[in-house]
Short mmCIF file of C-alpha atoms and ligand atoms in Angstrom, two decimals:
data_model
loop_
_atom_site.label_atom_id
_atom_site.label_comp_id
_atom_site.label_asym_id
_atom_site.label_seq_id
_atom_site.Cartn_x
_atom_site.Cartn_y
_atom_site.Cartn_z
CA MET V 1 -13.51 11.33 -8.63
CA ALA V 2 -13.63 8.38 -6.30
CA LYS V 3 -12.43 9.11 -3.21
CA LYS V 4 -9.42 7.44 -2.16
CA LYS V 5 -8.54 6.86 1.40
CA ILE V 6 -5.07 6.78 2.70
CA GLY V 7 -4.54 5.37 5.93
CA PHE V 8 -6.09 2.75 7.87
CA ALA V 9 -9.83 3.08 8.44
CA SER V 10 -10.31 1.91 11.85
CA GLY V 11 -8.22 1.59 15.18
CA ILE V 12 -8.26 -2.22 15.18
CA GLY V 13 -7.32 -2.07 11.40
CA PHE V 14 -4.28 -0.62 12.49
CA ILE V 15 -3.47 -2.57 15.53
CA LEU V 16 -3.79 -5.75 13.31
CA ALA V 17 -1.64 -4.37 10.69
CA ALA V 18 0.86 -3.62 13.10
CA ALA V 19 0.66 -6.87 14.79
CA GLY V 20 1.18 -8.30 11.54
CA SER V 21 4.22 -7.01 11.09
CA ALA V 22 5.38 -7.59 14.40
CA VAL V 23 4.42 -11.43 14.36
CA GLY V 24 6.93 -12.99 11.99
CA LEU V 25 9.54 -15.74 11.64
CA GLY V 26 10.94 -14.25 14.93
CA ASN V 27 8.08 -15.63 17.09
CA LEU V 28 7.31 -18.76 15.43
CA TRP V 29 11.18 -19.32 14.77
CA SER V 30 13.74 -17.59 16.74
CA PHE V 31 11.61 -17.14 20.02
CA PRO V 32 11.13 -20.76 20.81
CA TYR V 33 14.56 -21.92 20.19
CA LYS V 34 16.41 -19.21 21.91
CA THR V 35 14.15 -19.54 24.97
CA ALA V 36 15.10 -23.44 25.26
CA LYS V 37 18.66 -22.68 24.61
CA ASN V 38 18.77 -19.45 27.00
CA GLY V 39 17.29 -20.92 29.99
CA GLY V 40 13.34 -21.40 29.27
CA ALA V 41 11.06 -19.51 31.94
CA ALA V 42 14.12 -17.28 33.11
CA PHE V 43 14.81 -16.04 29.27
CA VAL V 44 10.76 -15.57 29.13
CA PHE V 45 10.74 -13.18 32.28
CA VAL V 46 14.25 -11.28 30.97
CA TYR V 47 12.21 -10.89 27.47
CA ILE V 48 9.07 -9.85 29.11
CA ALA V 49 11.07 -7.13 30.85
CA CYS V 50 12.82 -6.06 27.72
CA VAL V 51 9.47 -5.69 25.79
CA LEU V 52 8.18 -3.23 29.00
CA LEU V 53 11.22 -1.29 29.49
CA ILE V 54 12.50 -1.21 25.61
CA GLY V 55 9.96 -2.37 23.47
CA PHE V 56 6.94 -0.31 24.66
CA VAL V 57 8.41 2.66 24.77
CA THR V 58 10.47 2.62 21.45
CA MET V 59 7.31 1.34 19.75
CA LEU V 60 5.02 4.26 21.20
CA SER V 61 7.43 6.87 20.03
CA GLU V 62 8.24 5.38 16.63
CA ILE V 63 4.28 5.57 16.21
CA HIS V 64 3.89 9.21 17.54
CA LEU V 65 6.91 10.18 15.06
CA GLY V 66 4.95 8.86 12.07
CA LYS V 67 1.30 10.31 13.39
CA ARG V 68 2.58 13.38 14.25
CA ALA V 69 3.66 13.83 10.79
CA HIS V 70 1.64 11.84 8.56
CA ALA V 71 4.51 11.42 6.49
CA ASN V 72 7.43 8.93 5.69
CA PRO V 73 10.34 8.51 8.09
CA ILE V 74 12.34 11.18 6.37
CA THR V 75 9.88 13.91 6.56
CA SER V 76 8.91 12.57 10.20
CA TYR V 77 12.55 13.32 11.05
CA LYS V 78 12.82 16.38 9.12
CA LYS V 79 9.70 17.89 10.84
CA ILE V 80 11.32 17.75 14.08
CA ASN V 81 14.80 19.34 12.87
CA LYS V 82 16.26 19.70 9.14
CA ASN V 83 19.47 18.34 10.05
CA VAL V 84 18.33 14.72 11.17
CA GLY V 85 16.33 13.75 8.71
CA TRP V 86 19.18 11.50 7.59
CA CYS V 87 17.59 9.07 10.45
CA GLY V 88 14.61 8.59 8.50
CA LEU V 89 16.91 7.54 5.57
CA VAL V 90 18.47 4.86 7.65
CA ALA V 91 15.20 3.93 8.86
CA ILE V 92 13.98 3.31 5.20
CA ALA V 93 17.48 1.60 3.89
CA ILE V 94 17.07 -1.05 7.01
CA PRO V 95 13.93 -2.41 5.87
CA PHE V 96 15.18 -2.59 2.43
CA PHE V 97 18.10 -4.77 3.40
CA ILE V 98 15.92 -6.93 5.79
CA THR V 99 13.19 -7.58 2.93
CA CYS V 100 16.11 -9.08 0.84
CA TYR V 101 16.81 -12.03 3.20
CA TYR V 102 13.51 -11.91 4.53
CA ALA V 103 11.89 -12.91 1.14
CA VAL V 104 14.31 -15.93 0.88
CA LEU V 105 13.08 -17.14 3.96
CA GLY V 106 9.57 -16.44 2.99
CA GLY V 107 10.20 -18.47 -0.21
CA TYR V 108 11.29 -21.40 1.94
CA THR V 109 8.20 -21.35 4.00
CA VAL V 110 5.96 -21.36 1.03
CA LYS V 111 8.00 -24.14 -0.26
CA TYR V 112 7.27 -26.16 2.66
CA THR V 113 3.66 -25.34 3.18
CA LEU V 114 3.12 -26.29 -0.33
CA ASN V 115 5.18 -29.31 -0.12
CA SER V 116 3.68 -30.72 3.27
CA PHE V 117 1.89 -33.57 1.60
CA SER V 118 4.82 -35.01 -0.10
CA GLY V 119 6.86 -34.62 3.25
CA ASN V 120 9.51 -31.95 4.02
CA ALA V 121 11.91 -34.36 6.17
CA GLY V 122 15.15 -34.24 4.61
CA ILE V 123 14.39 -31.85 1.80
CA LEU V 124 16.32 -29.00 3.09
CA GLY V 125 19.87 -30.04 1.54
CA THR V 126 18.48 -30.69 -1.99
CA PHE V 127 16.18 -27.59 -1.69
CA SER V 128 18.68 -24.90 -0.62
CA VAL V 129 20.98 -25.57 -3.20
CA ASN V 130 18.34 -25.87 -6.04
CA VAL V 131 19.10 -22.01 -7.20
CA GLY V 132 15.89 -22.05 -9.57
CA GLU V 133 13.39 -23.24 -6.69
CA VAL V 134 14.86 -21.19 -4.29
CA THR V 135 14.45 -18.21 -6.50
CA LEU V 136 11.02 -19.11 -7.92
CA TYR V 137 9.67 -19.51 -4.43
CA THR V 138 11.34 -16.19 -3.31
CA GLY V 139 9.58 -14.52 -6.05
CA ILE V 140 6.41 -16.02 -5.40
CA PHE V 141 6.28 -15.06 -1.66
CA LEU V 142 7.46 -11.69 -2.84
CA LEU V 143 4.62 -11.40 -5.50
CA LEU V 144 2.00 -12.49 -2.81
CA ALA V 145 3.06 -9.51 -0.58
CA ILE V 146 2.89 -6.84 -3.09
CA ILE V 147 -0.37 -7.52 -4.46
CA VAL V 148 -1.48 -6.51 -1.23
CA ILE V 149 0.35 -3.44 -0.96
CA MET V 150 -0.61 -2.27 -4.61
CA SER V 151 -4.30 -2.25 -3.20
CA GLY V 152 -3.28 0.43 -0.65
CA VAL V 153 -3.27 0.74 2.84
CA LYS V 154 -6.72 0.48 3.60
CA GLU V 155 -8.05 -1.81 0.84
CA GLY V 156 -4.76 -4.04 0.82
CA ILE V 157 -2.69 -4.07 4.01
CA GLU V 158 -5.56 -3.57 6.80
CA LYS V 159 -7.96 -5.67 5.00
CA MET V 160 -5.38 -8.54 4.60
CA SER V 161 -4.29 -8.34 8.09
CA LYS V 162 -8.04 -8.47 9.51
CA ILE V 163 -8.49 -11.88 7.77
CA LEU V 164 -4.98 -13.14 7.99
CA MET V 165 -4.31 -12.29 11.76
CA PRO V 166 -6.94 -13.94 13.27
CA ALA V 167 -6.49 -17.00 10.98
CA LEU V 168 -2.86 -17.18 12.24
CA PHE V 169 -4.31 -17.24 15.98
CA VAL V 170 -6.73 -19.92 15.38
CA ILE V 171 -4.05 -21.96 13.47
CA LEU V 172 -1.70 -21.34 16.32
CA LEU V 173 -4.32 -22.39 19.12
CA ALA V 174 -5.59 -25.36 17.26
CA ILE V 175 -1.73 -26.73 17.21
CA VAL V 176 -1.15 -25.62 20.79
CA ALA V 177 -4.44 -27.68 21.55
CA TYR V 178 -3.13 -30.49 19.53
CA SER V 179 0.39 -30.48 21.02
CA LEU V 180 -0.86 -30.17 24.99
CA CYS V 181 -3.07 -33.06 24.54
CA LEU V 182 -0.78 -35.61 23.23
CA GLY V 183 -0.23 -37.17 26.73
CA GLU V 184 3.14 -38.86 26.70
CA GLY V 185 6.04 -36.44 26.30
CA VAL V 186 4.21 -33.37 27.03
CA LYS V 187 5.85 -32.72 30.55
CA GLU V 188 9.30 -33.51 29.19
CA GLY V 189 8.18 -30.97 26.41
CA LEU V 190 7.33 -28.40 28.51
CA SER V 191 10.03 -28.58 30.92
CA PHE V 192 12.60 -28.59 28.22
CA TYR V 193 11.03 -25.27 26.90
CA LEU V 194 10.63 -23.26 30.20
CA ASN V 195 12.32 -24.91 33.10
CA PRO V 196 13.97 -21.81 34.36
CA ASP V 197 17.49 -21.95 34.53
CA PHE V 198 19.50 -18.85 35.23
CA LYS V 199 22.69 -20.51 34.66
CA SER V 200 22.56 -20.85 30.96
CA LEU V 201 20.99 -17.46 30.66
CA GLY V 202 23.92 -15.60 31.51
CA ILE V 203 24.68 -12.25 30.04
CA GLN V 204 24.45 -13.39 26.71
CA GLY V 205 21.05 -14.87 27.24
CA VAL V 206 19.78 -11.23 28.51
CA LEU V 207 21.69 -9.90 25.20
CA SER V 208 19.76 -12.17 23.11
CA ALA V 209 16.52 -11.02 24.62
CA MET V 210 17.39 -7.95 23.76
CA GLY V 211 17.88 -8.07 20.22
CA GLN V 212 14.95 -10.82 19.94
CA ALA V 213 12.51 -7.77 21.17
CA PHE V 214 13.77 -5.53 18.68
CA PHE V 215 13.12 -7.47 15.74
CA SER V 216 10.14 -9.31 17.03
CA LEU V 217 8.27 -6.05 17.71
CA SER V 218 9.83 -4.38 14.38
CA LEU V 219 11.61 -1.49 16.06
CA GLY V 220 14.46 0.16 14.96
CA MET V 221 13.38 1.02 11.56
CA GLY V 222 10.72 2.87 9.94
CA ILE V 223 7.97 0.46 10.21
CA MET V 224 5.98 1.82 13.12
CA ILE V 225 6.70 5.40 11.72
CA THR V 226 4.95 4.74 8.72
CA TYR V 227 2.51 2.54 9.86
CA GLY V 228 1.98 5.27 12.74
CA SER V 229 1.82 8.09 9.77
CA TYR V 230 -1.41 6.02 8.50
CA THR V 231 -3.33 6.32 11.68
CA GLY V 232 -6.06 9.04 12.67
CA LYS V 233 -7.62 10.51 15.51
CA GLU V 234 -9.60 7.16 16.17
CA THR V 235 -6.65 5.42 17.27
CA ASN V 236 -5.21 5.64 20.64
CA ILE V 237 -1.54 4.95 19.86
CA VAL V 238 -0.74 4.26 23.58
CA ARG V 239 -3.44 1.48 23.99
CA SER V 240 -2.61 0.17 20.70
CA THR V 241 0.99 -0.22 21.32
CA ALA V 242 0.06 -2.00 24.60
CA MET V 243 -1.80 -4.59 22.66
CA ILE V 244 0.48 -4.89 19.84
CA CYS V 245 3.35 -5.94 22.42
CA LEU V 246 1.14 -8.23 24.04
CA PHE V 247 -0.08 -9.97 21.11
CA ASP V 248 3.46 -10.31 20.00
CA THR V 249 4.75 -11.68 22.81
CA LEU V 250 1.57 -14.19 23.30
CA VAL V 251 2.32 -15.50 19.81
CA ALA V 252 5.84 -16.16 20.52
CA PHE V 253 5.15 -18.08 23.91
CA LEU V 254 2.22 -19.94 22.21
CA ALA V 255 4.82 -20.94 19.58
CA GLY V 256 7.12 -23.03 21.86
CA LEU V 257 3.92 -24.65 23.62
CA ALA V 258 3.42 -25.51 20.07
CA ILE V 259 6.44 -27.14 19.13
CA PHE V 260 8.27 -28.52 22.00
CA PRO V 261 5.65 -31.02 23.63
CA ALA V 262 5.21 -32.36 19.92
CA VAL V 263 8.93 -32.99 19.45
CA ALA V 264 9.10 -34.80 23.10
CA HIS V 265 6.20 -36.64 22.10
CA PHE V 266 7.21 -37.85 18.76
CA ASP V 267 10.66 -37.88 18.53
CA PRO V 268 12.43 -37.01 21.82
CA THR V 269 16.12 -37.46 20.20
CA MET V 270 15.36 -34.31 18.22
CA LEU V 271 14.88 -32.19 20.98
CA GLU V 272 18.66 -31.18 21.74
CA SER V 273 19.06 -29.94 18.40
CA SER V 274 15.99 -28.03 18.32
CA LYS V 275 17.74 -25.36 20.28
CA GLY V 276 19.35 -24.06 16.73
CA VAL V 277 18.41 -22.50 13.85
CA ALA V 278 17.76 -25.77 12.43
CA LEU V 279 14.52 -25.98 14.22
CA ILE V 280 11.83 -25.33 11.58
CA PHE V 281 13.56 -26.15 8.40
CA ALA V 282 15.02 -29.24 9.31
CA ILE V 283 13.78 -30.66 13.07
CA LEU V 284 9.80 -29.76 12.71
CA PRO V 285 9.77 -31.56 9.40
CA GLU V 286 11.22 -34.82 10.66
CA VAL V 287 8.62 -34.52 13.65
CA PHE V 288 5.79 -34.09 11.37
CA ASP V 289 7.37 -37.18 9.50
CA SER V 290 6.92 -39.18 12.41
CA MET V 291 3.48 -38.28 13.40
CA GLY V 292 2.14 -40.52 10.48
CA VAL V 293 -1.09 -39.73 8.43
CA LEU V 294 -1.88 -36.54 10.33
CA GLY V 295 1.59 -35.14 9.80
CA SER V 296 1.01 -33.75 6.83
CA ILE V 297 -2.14 -31.88 7.61
CA VAL V 298 -0.37 -30.55 11.11
CA SER V 299 2.71 -29.83 9.00
CA PHE V 300 0.46 -27.80 6.39
CA LEU V 301 -1.23 -25.72 8.89
CA PHE V 302 2.12 -25.07 10.72
CA PHE V 303 3.91 -23.94 7.58
CA ALA V 304 0.89 -22.34 6.43
CA MET V 305 0.60 -20.16 9.63
CA VAL V 306 4.29 -19.49 9.34
CA THR V 307 4.12 -18.18 5.87
CA ILE V 308 1.06 -15.98 6.70
CA ALA V 309 3.58 -14.42 9.65
CA ALA V 310 6.09 -13.81 7.12
CA ILE V 311 4.25 -12.22 4.45
CA THR V 312 2.25 -9.79 6.58
CA SER V 313 5.84 -8.79 8.19
CA VAL V 314 7.21 -8.73 4.45
CA MET V 315 4.24 -6.50 3.40
CA SER V 316 5.19 -4.08 6.03
CA LEU V 317 9.02 -4.14 5.38
CA ILE V 318 8.09 -3.33 1.62
CA GLU V 319 5.79 -0.62 2.69
CA VAL V 320 8.07 1.78 3.94
CA VAL V 321 9.97 1.47 0.87
CA THR V 322 6.77 2.12 -1.03
CA GLN V 323 5.27 4.77 0.52
CA PHE V 324 8.96 6.62 0.26
CA PHE V 325 8.72 6.12 -3.38
CA ILE V 326 5.39 7.37 -3.92
CA GLN V 327 5.98 10.70 -1.61
CA LYS V 328 9.53 11.38 -2.80
CA PHE V 329 9.02 10.63 -6.50
CA HIS V 330 5.43 11.29 -6.91
CA ALA V 331 5.08 7.72 -8.40
CA PRO V 332 1.49 5.59 -8.29
CA ARG V 333 1.44 3.33 -5.46
CA LYS V 334 1.21 0.17 -8.02
CA ARG V 335 4.70 1.15 -9.85
CA SER V 336 6.36 2.41 -6.61
CA ALA V 337 5.50 -1.01 -4.86
CA LEU V 338 6.62 -2.81 -7.92
CA VAL V 339 10.00 -1.33 -8.26
CA ALA V 340 10.31 -1.72 -4.34
CA ALA V 341 9.85 -5.22 -4.75
CA ALA V 342 11.92 -5.88 -7.79
CA LEU V 343 14.82 -4.12 -6.32
CA CYS V 344 14.76 -6.43 -3.29
CA PHE V 345 14.46 -9.57 -5.37
CA ALA V 346 17.47 -8.53 -7.36
CA VAL V 347 19.39 -8.65 -4.19
CA SER V 348 17.78 -11.71 -2.80
CA VAL V 349 18.77 -13.89 -5.50
CA PRO V 350 22.68 -14.05 -4.35
CA ILE V 351 21.42 -14.39 -0.97
CA GLY V 352 19.17 -17.17 -1.77
CA ILE V 353 22.21 -18.81 -3.34
CA SER V 354 24.60 -18.03 -0.52
CA LEU V 355 22.50 -19.48 1.82
CA GLY V 356 22.08 -22.80 0.44
CA LYS V 357 25.79 -23.16 -0.20
CA VAL V 358 27.36 -21.35 2.54
CA GLY V 359 25.00 -21.20 5.40
CA ILE V 360 23.35 -24.64 5.41
CA LEU V 361 25.61 -26.97 3.56
CA GLU V 362 28.97 -24.49 5.00
CA GLU V 363 30.58 -25.23 1.57
CA SER V 364 32.74 -22.41 0.31
CA GLY V 365 30.95 -19.98 -2.36
CA LEU V 366 29.14 -16.98 -2.52
CA ASN V 367 29.75 -15.47 0.58
CA LEU V 368 30.29 -11.87 2.15
CA PHE V 369 33.66 -11.94 4.48
CA GLY V 370 33.47 -15.54 5.41
CA LEU V 371 29.69 -15.30 6.16
CA ASP V 372 26.86 -16.23 4.08
CA TRP V 373 25.24 -13.20 2.69
CA LEU V 374 22.18 -13.62 4.74
CA THR V 375 23.87 -14.07 8.07
CA PHE V 376 25.78 -10.79 7.30
CA PHE V 377 22.59 -8.83 5.97
CA ASP V 378 20.95 -10.09 9.10
CA GLU V 379 24.07 -9.03 11.45
CA VAL V 380 24.25 -5.73 9.89
CA THR V 381 20.74 -4.79 9.98
CA ASN V 382 19.67 -6.92 13.19
CA THR V 383 22.86 -6.42 15.65
CA VAL V 384 24.45 -3.06 14.24
CA LEU V 385 21.62 -0.75 12.65
CA MET V 386 18.21 -1.48 14.43
CA PRO V 387 19.63 -0.42 17.85
CA VAL V 388 21.01 2.72 16.37
CA CYS V 389 17.79 3.40 15.08
CA ALA V 390 15.70 2.68 17.78
CA LEU V 391 17.90 5.17 19.90
CA PHE V 392 17.38 7.98 17.46
CA SER V 393 13.36 7.21 17.62
CA CYS V 394 14.08 7.59 21.48
CA LEU V 395 16.28 10.89 21.14
CA ALA V 396 13.93 12.30 18.95
CA ILE V 397 11.09 12.22 21.50
CA GLY V 398 13.18 12.49 24.47
CA TRP V 399 15.37 15.41 23.72
CA PHE V 400 14.04 16.89 20.44
CA ILE V 401 10.27 17.30 20.72
CA GLY V 402 10.56 16.67 24.79
CA PRO V 403 8.37 14.32 26.41
CA LYS V 404 6.07 16.60 27.71
CA ASN V 405 5.16 17.92 24.37
CA ALA V 406 5.05 14.33 23.11
CA ILE V 407 2.40 13.38 25.55
CA LYS V 408 0.42 16.49 24.77
CA GLU V 409 0.56 15.67 20.68
CA MET V 410 -0.67 12.32 21.56
CA GLU V 411 -3.55 13.50 23.44
CA GLU V 412 -4.38 15.86 20.89
CA HIS V 413 -4.18 13.47 18.12
CA SER V 414 -6.62 11.42 19.85
CA ASP V 415 -10.24 11.09 20.39
CA LYS V 416 -9.77 9.65 23.70
CA LYS V 417 -7.92 12.42 25.10
CA LYS V 418 -6.23 12.12 28.77
CA ILE V 419 -3.24 9.86 28.78
CA ASN V 420 -2.81 8.63 32.39
CA SER V 421 -0.47 10.61 34.46
CA VAL V 422 1.42 7.98 36.10
CA LEU V 423 2.06 6.33 32.81
CA ALA V 424 2.83 9.62 31.18
CA ALA V 425 5.53 10.20 33.88
CA VAL V 426 6.86 6.86 33.83
CA TYR V 427 7.21 7.14 30.19
CA SER V 428 8.68 10.66 30.04
CA VAL V 429 11.58 9.24 32.34
CA MET V 430 12.01 6.24 30.25
CA VAL V 431 12.01 7.59 26.79
CA LYS V 432 14.65 10.53 27.98
CA PHE V 433 17.10 8.09 30.02
CA ILE V 434 16.52 4.49 30.61
CA THR V 435 15.35 3.36 27.18
CA PRO V 436 18.25 5.03 25.23
CA ALA V 437 20.58 3.78 27.94
CA LEU V 438 19.53 0.00 27.60
CA ILE V 439 19.51 0.45 23.80
CA LEU V 440 23.17 1.82 23.85
CA ILE V 441 24.05 -1.31 25.96
CA VAL V 442 22.68 -3.61 23.20
CA GLU V 443 24.43 -1.69 20.44
CA VAL V 444 28.07 -1.67 22.40
CA PHE V 445 27.46 -5.62 23.12
CA GLY V 446 26.13 -6.27 19.88
CA VAL V 447 29.27 -4.37 18.09
CA LYS V 448 31.44 -5.95 20.75
CA SER V 449 30.38 -9.58 20.02
CA GLU V 450 30.62 -8.93 16.27
CA ILE V 451 34.03 -7.91 16.55
CA ASP V 452 35.33 -10.53 18.93
CA GLY V 453 33.31 -12.89 16.47
CA GLY V 454 35.99 -11.63 13.58
CA ASN V 455 33.14 -9.83 11.92
CA ALA V 456 34.57 -6.49 11.96
CA PRO V 457 33.59 -6.27 8.21
CA VAL V 458 29.48 -6.45 9.70
CA VAL V 459 30.34 -3.33 11.69
CA ILE V 460 32.26 -1.33 9.04
CA ALA V 461 29.60 -2.02 6.70
CA ALA V 462 26.84 -0.95 8.90
CA TYR V 463 28.49 2.31 10.05
CA GLY V 464 29.14 2.63 6.74
CA LEU V 465 25.74 2.45 5.49
CA ILE V 466 24.74 5.38 7.98
CA ALA V 467 27.65 7.22 6.76
CA VAL V 468 26.32 7.10 2.97
CA CYS V 469 22.62 7.93 4.30
CA VAL V 470 23.86 11.39 5.77
CA ILE V 471 25.86 12.05 2.73
CA LEU V 472 23.00 11.22 0.37
CA TYR V 473 20.54 13.10 2.79
CA PHE V 474 22.46 16.51 2.80
CA ILE V 475 22.92 16.34 -0.84
CA PHE V 476 19.77 15.01 -2.13
CA PHE V 477 17.09 15.53 0.59
CA ARG V 478 17.52 18.09 2.82
CA ASN V 479 16.51 21.18 0.95
CA ALA V 480 14.38 19.47 -1.28
CA GLU V 481 10.69 18.36 -0.91
CA THR V 482 10.35 14.96 0.82
CA GLY V 483 6.51 14.46 0.84
CA THR V 484 3.71 13.54 3.23
CA ASN V 485 0.95 11.02 2.93
CA ASN V 486 -0.94 13.97 1.19
CA ASP V 487 1.50 13.22 -1.81
CA GLU V 488 -0.32 9.94 -2.53
CA ILE V 489 -3.74 11.55 -2.38
CA ALA V 490 -2.50 13.87 -4.84
CA VAL V 491 -1.25 11.09 -7.10
CA ASP V 492 -4.13 9.14 -6.76
CA GLY V 493 -6.95 11.69 -5.88
CA GLY V 494 -9.06 11.39 -2.85
CA ARG V 495 -9.54 13.23 0.31
CA THR V 496 -7.48 15.79 2.06
CA LEU V 497 -5.36 15.24 4.89
CA GLU V 498 -7.71 17.43 7.03
CA SER V 499 -10.52 15.35 6.40
CA PHE V 500 -8.08 12.20 6.87
CA ASN V 501 -7.36 13.47 10.45
CA GLU V 502 -10.73 13.58 11.19
CA VAL V 503 -12.12 10.27 10.68
N1 LIG X 601 8.92 -8.84 13.64
C1 LIG X 601 9.24 -9.91 12.35
C2 LIG X 601 9.50 -11.14 13.04
O1 LIG X 601 9.41 -11.43 14.28
C3 LIG X 601 10.12 -9.36 11.55
C4 LIG X 601 10.48 -7.85 10.97
C5 LIG X 601 11.44 -7.40 11.37
C6 LIG X 601 9.69 -7.41 10.35
C7 LIG X 601 11.79 -6.43 11.06
C8 LIG X 601 9.81 -6.21 9.86
C9 LIG X 601 10.68 -5.87 10.35
O2 LIG X 601 9.58 -11.76 12.44
#
């Protein structure tokens, strides 16, 4: 029988795949406008602190949770304690809901890429309400992602990430170089983006930076557990985590350098409105429009880059659900990926309709408690659920497994044995006390802002979902097999877990 490899073949493959998950719309879209809005360099400074204090620690913990169990998030938590397996179910539910709205935005990026040569200026109003087109592009986007996932972790996700991530970086560098060489307006653009202003940062800005760090690093859900579960001894997870965090932050920072000098040069009147969500689908197309002939090429490259970023992110989201289907139901990978994507697609259709009518046109229509579906799902997952789930991973390492044991395991599971003792000591304190405390602050303020903003249903839906996961877990999963990576090998044939570990 042909040998099948389950898992990443190389350390760099894992880093690029995880970086592919992390680098997404959050980097190329939200980071630049949030920085400009919340005090420029002051925001960047706080953001970097969040990456170090919360992001790095949480990511390392999540990757380790997956790596030590070689299994999906439910089994990974179950291996710590049978009664906390439900945390893993929450960690699988979140990516499902995020995929549903992320796919709609991914559909927009595909449309804008293909339409670059006809011009995207002003199309948002007509495109977003064209239900057929929005649904079609959402479908195309999902299809592109699952074709990759169906080929497997090594042959699909890893191979594609190795091609797409360098491509993304080269395109980004080319656009940054182009932008910075424009001459007039460059200074104004840079100062608009980065001029430090601690007054406009405020507590709101700090919270926004914390939330942004979570989302951008793909933390607080099963992704890093799932990807971590596919790593073997060749992967040094401490170094990999550092590289993923660094790359993700670098791309986000560079995205602002690519965008604002060009806006200031070609259409300075647009600067003020580029501080908001309208940035990439409404403002930038106008800027590309005023670039003349070169505009369509820059637009094509820019949106192709955004599409690449979004596809590698959505791949990681769907993979979490796919892995669970494979391991729990012993279904073949192709069928699992198709079912996962089909379910997400079904939910993404009303989200797409609602985004056009309620979110962009602000007419009444398909809404959930006064919010368009996308905003509702985004706030349920991003604001309320992701910090809770990140808290689970830190508590699992900090209080259940214990930092000392976790570090020992990390050393045993890696060829590069010793972890620097200072780093180990800092990590131990962080994962046990400081990071959970900071995450708790994010959670409390997030919930408070939802309630103050009149969005109590968002909070109820989020905690309701956790309650449902707990109940389902104790009824269906606690005393049943929930599978490991070995199950995929059993279904598809291939090498054993032991031989996998040795690679
Ligand atoms: N990290 C991705 C981004 O920055 C988004 C994402 C969030 C992807 C959560 C997967 C999971 O856009």
